[in-house]
Short mmCIF file of the C-alpha atoms (twelve columns), coordinates in Angstrom:
data_MODEL
# 
_entry.id   MODEL 
# 
loop_
_atom_site.group_PDB 
_atom_site.id 
_atom_site.type_symbol 
_atom_site.label_atom_id 
_atom_site.label_alt_id 
_atom_site.label_comp_id 
_atom_site.label_asym_id 
_atom_site.label_seq_id 
_atom_site.Cartn_x 
_atom_site.Cartn_y 
_atom_site.Cartn_z 
_atom_site.pdbx_PDB_model_num 
ATOM 1  C CA . MET A 1  12.276  -8.987  -3.458  1 
ATOM 2  C CA . TRP A 2  9.949   -11.778 -2.413  1 
ATOM 3  C CA . GLN A 3  8.818   -14.081 -5.343  1 
ATOM 4  C CA . LEU A 4  7.403   -17.557 -5.930  1 
ATOM 5  C CA . CYS A 5  9.804   -20.248 -6.989  1 
ATOM 6  C CA . GLU A 6  9.982   -21.495 -10.541 1 
ATOM 7  C CA . GLY A 7  7.443   -24.286 -10.677 1 
ATOM 8  C CA . ALA A 8  5.169   -22.784 -7.967  1 
ATOM 9  C CA . HIS A 9  1.790   -21.516 -9.426  1 
ATOM 10 C CA . ALA A 10 -0.684  -19.432 -7.365  1 
ATOM 11 C CA . VAL A 11 -4.341  -19.274 -7.604  1 
ATOM 12 C CA . LEU A 12 -5.383  -16.282 -5.428  1 
ATOM 13 C CA . ALA A 13 -8.723  -14.554 -4.800  1 
ATOM 14 C CA . ASP A 14 -10.254 -12.467 -2.007  1 
ATOM 15 C CA . GLU A 15 -11.805 -15.828 -0.777  1 
ATOM 16 C CA . GLY A 16 -8.483  -17.613 -0.279  1 
ATOM 17 C CA . GLY A 17 -6.148  -19.311 -2.585  1 
ATOM 18 C CA . ALA A 18 -3.655  -22.113 -3.154  1 
ATOM 19 C CA . ILE A 19 -0.150  -22.624 -4.555  1 
ATOM 20 C CA . LEU A 20 0.677   -25.642 -6.604  1 
ATOM 21 C CA . ASP A 21 4.269   -27.011 -6.201  1 
ATOM 22 C CA . GLU A 22 4.898   -28.821 -9.647  1 
ATOM 23 C CA . ARG A 23 7.764   -30.791 -8.027  1 
ATOM 24 C CA . THR A 24 5.603   -32.585 -5.647  1 
ATOM 25 C CA . GLY A 25 2.288   -32.176 -7.149  1 
ATOM 26 C CA . ARG A 26 0.850   -30.804 -3.821  1 
ATOM 27 C CA . TRP A 27 -1.230  -27.653 -3.237  1 
ATOM 28 C CA . ALA A 28 -0.606  -25.305 -0.285  1 
ATOM 29 C CA . HIS A 29 -4.010  -23.788 0.709   1 
ATOM 30 C CA . LEU A 30 -4.193  -20.268 1.839   1 
ATOM 31 C CA . THR A 31 -6.646  -18.562 4.069   1 
ATOM 32 C CA . PRO A 32 -8.167  -15.099 2.693   1 
ATOM 33 C CA . THR A 33 -5.817  -13.089 4.660   1 
ATOM 34 C CA . ALA A 34 -2.789  -15.335 3.736   1 
ATOM 35 C CA . ALA A 35 -3.794  -15.059 0.027   1 
ATOM 36 C CA . ALA A 36 -3.974  -11.244 0.360   1 
ATOM 37 C CA . ALA A 37 -0.559  -11.179 1.795   1 
ATOM 38 C CA . VAL A 38 0.751   -13.262 -1.059  1 
ATOM 39 C CA . MET A 39 -0.895  -10.963 -3.597  1 
ATOM 40 C CA . LEU A 40 0.712   -7.907  -1.921  1 
ATOM 41 C CA . LEU A 41 4.023   -9.476  -1.603  1 
ATOM 42 C CA . LEU A 42 3.954   -10.282 -5.307  1 
ATOM 43 C CA . ALA A 43 2.921   -6.651  -6.198  1 
ATOM 44 C CA . SER A 44 5.523   -4.964  -3.897  1 
ATOM 45 C CA . THR A 45 9.192   -4.577  -4.029  1 
ATOM 46 C CA . THR A 46 9.663   -5.195  -0.315  1 
ATOM 47 C CA . GLU A 47 7.939   -7.093  2.562   1 
ATOM 48 C CA . ASP A 48 7.622   -3.706  4.356   1 
ATOM 49 C CA . GLN A 49 5.754   -2.115  1.463   1 
ATOM 50 C CA . ALA A 50 3.502   -5.255  1.364   1 
ATOM 51 C CA . ALA A 51 2.900   -4.897  5.071   1 
ATOM 52 C CA . GLU A 52 2.005   -1.205  4.787   1 
ATOM 53 C CA . GLN A 53 -0.643  -2.066  2.185   1 
ATOM 54 C CA . TYR A 54 -1.825  -4.914  4.339   1 
ATOM 55 C CA . ALA A 55 -2.353  -2.662  7.360   1 
ATOM 56 C CA . THR A 56 -4.407  -0.374  5.196   1 
ATOM 57 C CA . ARG A 57 -6.561  -3.103  3.711   1 
ATOM 58 C CA . TYR A 58 -7.326  -4.758  7.099   1 
ATOM 59 C CA . ASP A 59 -7.310  -1.566  9.152   1 
ATOM 60 C CA . ILE A 60 -4.736  -3.022  11.735  1 
ATOM 61 C CA . GLY A 61 -1.575  -1.654  13.211  1 
ATOM 62 C CA . ALA A 62 1.723   -1.652  11.369  1 
ATOM 63 C CA . ALA A 63 3.430   -4.103  13.744  1 
ATOM 64 C CA . GLN A 64 0.712   -6.667  13.336  1 
ATOM 65 C CA . ALA A 65 0.593   -6.277  9.634   1 
ATOM 66 C CA . THR A 66 4.341   -6.704  9.457   1 
ATOM 67 C CA . ASN A 67 4.052   -9.903  11.585  1 
ATOM 68 C CA . ASP A 68 1.310   -11.278 9.521   1 
ATOM 69 C CA . VAL A 69 2.963   -10.730 6.150   1 
ATOM 70 C CA . ARG A 70 6.344   -11.860 7.283   1 
ATOM 71 C CA . THR A 71 4.756   -15.033 8.822   1 
ATOM 72 C CA . VAL A 72 3.183   -15.993 5.410   1 
ATOM 73 C CA . ALA A 73 6.419   -15.064 3.525   1 
ATOM 74 C CA . HIS A 74 8.495   -17.156 5.779   1 
ATOM 75 C CA . ALA A 75 6.175   -20.063 5.774   1 
ATOM 76 C CA . LEU A 76 6.113   -20.277 2.064   1 
ATOM 77 C CA . THR A 77 9.885   -19.699 1.898   1 
ATOM 78 C CA . ALA A 78 10.478  -22.584 4.259   1 
ATOM 79 C CA . ARG A 79 8.273   -24.874 2.186   1 
ATOM 80 C CA . GLY A 80 10.410  -24.144 -0.841  1 
ATOM 81 C CA . LEU A 81 7.465   -22.279 -2.580  1 
ATOM 82 C CA . ALA A 82 9.194   -18.937 -2.591  1 
ATOM 83 C CA . VAL A 83 12.484  -17.129 -2.262  1 
ATOM 84 C CA . THR A 84 13.641  -13.785 -1.138  1 
ATOM 85 C CA . GLU A 85 16.296  -12.226 -3.573  1 
ATOM 86 C CA . PRO A 86 17.669  -8.635  -3.508  1 
ATOM 87 C CA . ALA A 87 16.421  -6.801  -6.512  1 
ATOM 88 C CA . ARG A 88 18.928  -7.290  -9.316  1 
ATOM 89 C CA . ARG A 89 20.680  -4.216  -10.507 1 
ATOM 90 C CA . ARG A 90 20.718  -3.602  -14.228 1 
ATOM 91 C CA . HIS A 91 23.908  -2.665  -15.755 1 
ATOM 92 C CA . ARG A 92 23.882  0.020   -18.350 1 
ATOM 93 C CA . TRP A 93 26.690  -0.460  -20.906 1 
ATOM 94 C CA . GLY A 94 28.094  2.526   -22.820 1 
# 
């Protein structure tokens, strides 16, 4: 599951967006399509699910949508603004 790191705060809109990194006080500015990718990543359980919705939203092929979403996800992860963690399993006790 892709998610923003603690201390990273997103301001997202259809017109674009930005993510504040509290550690550095810097903003990462996003294009409208990058902001859409972040919105979909945050609302999805997998990058593939986000890419499917991105493809539908922009009426593009699955391969291009997957590339676009992964590029945004990996760029923000590399900047230390996001992490990819497997979904945690909840244990049910007796």
